[in-house]
Amino acid sequence: MLRGLTNKIWLWHPAISNRTLHVQPERRPVEMALFGEVEKAPMKLSIPVPVTPWVDAGWLATDAAYRQMSVTDKIRFLERQLGLPCDRWPDAVDIDVVGKASFGRDPRIWQADVFGKFVRPGTQRGTSCRDFSMLTVLRWLDMRYTVAPTFEDAEKVAVRQYLRELTAQGYLMELPDQHFRVLPAPHPEGLSRLRWNPQGRLTVSALRVCSERVRLDIPANQVQRLLEYFEDGHPALPVVAFVQDLMVRLHAPARTIVALLREAGLILG
């Protein structure tokens, strides 16, 4: 009985004389591919392409129809949108700005259109704050009007000045990167519900930043007066009386004064 191959040099067999001959050779890539032992990377059948934002075709049709309207029909449309006849439109749609003729002969039309689209809905009672950018307004106007700049970038100058004037009138608050926020209108009964913030304090830097955001120029003598009011507390007057006093001293509407006090964190409600 053969118990092993040690010292059995007299035995010969191909399996022990040259073991390397019986090692399975590595398959070449071509063979491996033929036998399916290599997982090939899936072929890329598509490439990513930028997708433009979806736009409701209904809005495009509405803008195209408005663009073709006569001046008279546009005024009628805007009267329905603002809920007022054109002779009772607010001063906010009749602002003198540079480049105002870039969207047509009568700037009140495009200003009323912008006001009715972006500003007025956010000023209604019970609505939340709305933010938008100047670029959004420009693109929207471009779909509704034939833009003919009276000088280079005249339409941008006109829209920028118009939005900043609305900010000065208290309709908007200016945010970074040419964004704006619609401020709710201060209704008379709403003013009576406002109250002072017990923790509210006012510093020079905070007053400067807040006044810039609401586009309110404050004379130097009034700056010191405001700082003294909120140095260690708040005015003894009710908020509504203080707002009315500042309206006279700063020659600003109530909505601008309220926006300033809100932005500075001085009032609640």
XYZ file of C-alpha atoms in Angstrom:
269
model
C 0.000 0.000 0.000
C 1.429 3.355 -1.022
C 1.317 5.682 2.022
C 3.017 8.738 0.484
C 5.283 10.065 -2.188
C 8.149 11.145 0.096
C 11.491 9.675 -1.031
C 9.684 7.897 -3.819
C 11.811 9.447 -6.538
C 11.426 6.385 -8.620
C 7.790 7.231 -9.116
C 6.865 9.557 -11.904
C 3.623 11.205 -12.808
C 2.950 14.360 -14.796
C 1.028 15.851 -11.870
C 4.079 15.768 -9.579
C 6.866 16.259 -12.069
C 5.692 19.696 -13.187
C 2.868 20.990 -11.038
C 2.904 24.409 -12.693
C 1.772 22.845 -15.912
C -1.577 22.028 -14.309
C -2.262 25.415 -12.750
C -5.184 27.013 -14.513
C -3.837 29.943 -16.526
C -5.298 33.342 -15.864
C -7.805 34.268 -18.434
C -7.079 37.205 -20.602
C -9.498 40.125 -20.570
C -10.928 39.070 -23.916
C -11.675 35.561 -22.661
C -13.146 36.879 -19.427
C -15.391 39.169 -21.360
C -16.506 36.318 -23.612
C -17.336 34.106 -20.660
C -19.129 36.889 -18.835
C -16.850 36.908 -15.798
C -16.152 40.625 -15.990
C -18.883 43.062 -15.122
C -18.646 45.781 -17.674
C -19.469 49.306 -16.591
C -22.930 50.206 -17.816
C -22.887 52.287 -20.916
C -24.031 55.863 -20.327
C -26.914 56.396 -22.678
C -27.627 60.004 -21.731
C -25.864 63.116 -20.557
C -27.245 65.640 -18.064
C -28.578 68.844 -19.550
C -29.718 71.971 -17.703
C -33.458 72.091 -17.186
C -35.198 75.427 -17.375
C -37.765 76.196 -14.658
C -41.272 75.093 -15.494
C -43.576 77.925 -16.438
C -47.335 77.611 -16.476
C -48.472 77.946 -20.070
C -51.569 79.729 -18.823
C -49.471 82.557 -17.425
C -47.528 82.811 -20.664
C -50.768 83.082 -22.600
C -52.056 85.739 -20.193
C -48.873 87.789 -20.514
C -48.946 87.492 -24.303
C -52.577 88.628 -24.413
C -51.846 91.560 -22.105
C -48.890 92.554 -24.270
C -51.201 92.906 -27.280
C -53.768 95.062 -25.447
C -54.251 98.708 -26.243
C -53.440 101.307 -23.596
C -57.143 101.686 -22.812
C -57.624 97.961 -22.311
C -54.520 97.759 -20.130
C -55.870 100.523 -17.899
C -59.184 98.669 -17.558
C -57.321 95.481 -16.677
C -55.249 97.291 -14.035
C -58.330 98.972 -12.581
C -59.796 95.531 -11.937
C -56.490 94.306 -10.516
C -56.117 97.248 -8.116
C -59.823 97.491 -7.385
C -59.778 101.239 -8.053
C -60.475 103.519 -11.023
C -57.328 105.035 -12.469
C -58.100 108.504 -11.059
C -57.973 107.000 -7.550
C -54.800 104.982 -7.911
C -52.310 105.524 -5.046
C -49.313 107.800 -5.396
C -47.173 104.655 -5.330
C -47.974 104.056 -9.019
C -47.028 107.545 -10.167
C -43.382 107.872 -9.156
C -40.901 109.844 -11.207
C -37.869 107.642 -11.905
C -35.005 107.783 -14.376
C -35.646 105.639 -17.458
C -39.392 105.469 -16.776
C -40.249 105.533 -20.512
C -38.436 102.235 -21.151
C -41.709 100.270 -20.853
C -44.009 102.613 -22.748
C -45.166 106.182 -22.896
C -47.122 106.268 -19.622
C -45.037 104.975 -16.676
C -48.152 104.748 -14.490
C -49.204 101.661 -16.442
C -46.135 99.533 -15.761
C -45.841 100.866 -12.210
C -49.473 99.980 -11.491
C -48.827 96.560 -13.020
C -45.816 95.926 -10.766
C -47.630 97.277 -7.718
C -50.688 95.113 -8.356
C -48.651 91.979 -9.043
C -45.887 92.067 -6.426
C -46.808 94.598 -3.735
C -50.547 94.941 -3.204
C -51.324 91.224 -2.512
C -48.791 91.179 0.330
C -50.159 94.332 1.959
C -53.639 92.913 2.467
C -54.746 92.036 5.965
C -54.070 88.458 6.994
C -51.452 87.791 4.320
C -47.919 86.680 5.116
C -44.769 88.510 4.067
C -43.711 87.980 0.478
C -40.182 88.247 -0.891
C -39.190 88.838 -4.491
C -36.149 90.018 -6.422
C -35.619 92.887 -8.813
C -34.602 90.354 -11.477
C -38.002 88.650 -11.156
C -39.740 91.975 -11.759
C -37.573 92.724 -14.801
C -38.258 89.323 -16.367
C -41.972 89.683 -15.734
C -42.089 93.144 -17.316
C -40.139 91.869 -20.313
C -42.934 89.347 -21.000
C -45.675 91.986 -20.798
C -44.147 95.073 -22.426
C -42.000 95.994 -25.379
C -38.846 97.143 -23.638
C -37.124 100.052 -25.378
C -34.409 101.449 -23.067
C -33.814 105.167 -23.498
C -30.164 104.536 -22.573
C -28.069 101.515 -21.627
C -29.719 99.540 -18.792
C -32.396 102.228 -18.475
C -35.059 99.640 -17.636
C -32.947 98.290 -14.753
C -32.380 101.781 -13.387
C -36.104 102.553 -13.588
C -37.176 99.384 -11.768
C -34.460 99.740 -9.116
C -35.447 103.332 -8.360
C -39.132 102.452 -8.309
C -38.677 99.600 -5.825
C -36.484 101.739 -3.597
C -39.069 104.509 -3.616
C -41.709 101.974 -2.574
C -39.319 101.024 0.214
C -39.095 104.656 1.301
C -42.898 104.831 1.340
C -43.079 101.811 3.638
C -44.457 99.258 1.187
C -41.244 97.235 0.994
C -38.170 96.377 2.999
C -34.900 96.097 1.108
C -32.982 92.854 1.611
C -29.492 91.833 0.425
C -28.800 90.971 -3.227
C -31.544 93.224 -4.636
C -34.347 91.325 -2.920
C -37.358 93.001 -1.340
C -39.984 92.034 1.230
C -43.567 93.280 1.142
C -44.664 94.854 4.416
C -48.261 94.563 5.636
C -50.226 97.785 5.773
C -50.594 99.209 9.302
C -54.368 99.414 9.726
C -55.620 101.870 12.356
C -56.949 99.100 14.574
C -53.691 97.246 14.038
C -51.673 100.189 15.345
C -53.687 100.198 18.549
C -52.735 96.554 19.146
C -49.002 97.220 18.879
C -47.081 97.273 22.160
C -43.533 97.970 23.209
C -41.014 95.171 23.487
C -39.754 95.236 27.113
C -36.360 93.911 25.991
C -36.099 96.261 23.026
C -33.010 98.474 22.939
C -31.640 100.716 20.210
C -28.000 101.361 19.348
C -26.448 103.700 16.809
C -25.390 100.852 14.517
C -28.795 99.140 14.716
C -30.585 102.392 13.919
C -28.331 102.988 10.914
C -28.876 99.488 9.505
C -32.645 99.483 10.087
C -33.158 102.958 8.624
C -31.223 101.940 5.509
C -33.388 98.855 5.059
C -36.607 100.855 5.149
C -35.009 103.722 3.179
C -35.704 106.320 5.870
C -33.463 109.361 6.249
C -33.310 110.425 9.898
C -31.905 113.884 10.743
C -29.030 113.957 13.218
C -31.070 115.686 15.929
C -33.770 113.013 15.673
C -31.191 110.223 15.845
C -30.085 111.348 19.297
C -33.694 111.710 20.397
C -34.555 108.164 19.323
C -31.497 106.720 21.033
C -32.418 108.430 24.309
C -35.972 107.057 24.140
C -34.725 103.466 24.020
C -31.550 103.769 26.067
C -32.926 102.162 29.230
C -36.460 101.229 28.226
C -39.111 102.549 25.877
C -41.217 105.719 25.506
C -43.982 106.346 28.015
C -46.346 107.030 25.106
C -48.428 104.253 23.519
C -47.003 102.920 20.262
C -49.721 104.529 18.126
C -49.040 107.985 19.612
C -45.287 107.558 19.166
C -45.770 106.546 15.517
C -47.925 109.599 14.847
C -45.300 111.839 16.451
C -42.495 110.366 14.321
C -44.610 110.747 11.178
C -44.566 114.514 11.736
C -40.931 114.754 12.818
C -39.512 112.521 10.061
C -42.028 113.396 7.318
C -42.673 109.716 6.685
C -45.846 107.597 6.367
C -47.045 105.378 9.181
C -46.082 102.189 7.368
C -42.442 103.343 7.172
C -42.300 104.246 10.870
C -43.840 100.916 11.865
C -41.421 99.085 9.556
C -38.491 100.831 11.248
C -39.692 99.931 14.753
C -40.389 96.326 13.735
C -37.022 95.906 12.068
C -35.279 97.236 15.173
C -37.224 94.808 17.377
C -38.771 97.610 19.425
C -42.453 96.671 19.070
C -44.564 93.538 19.303
C -47.929 92.607 17.883
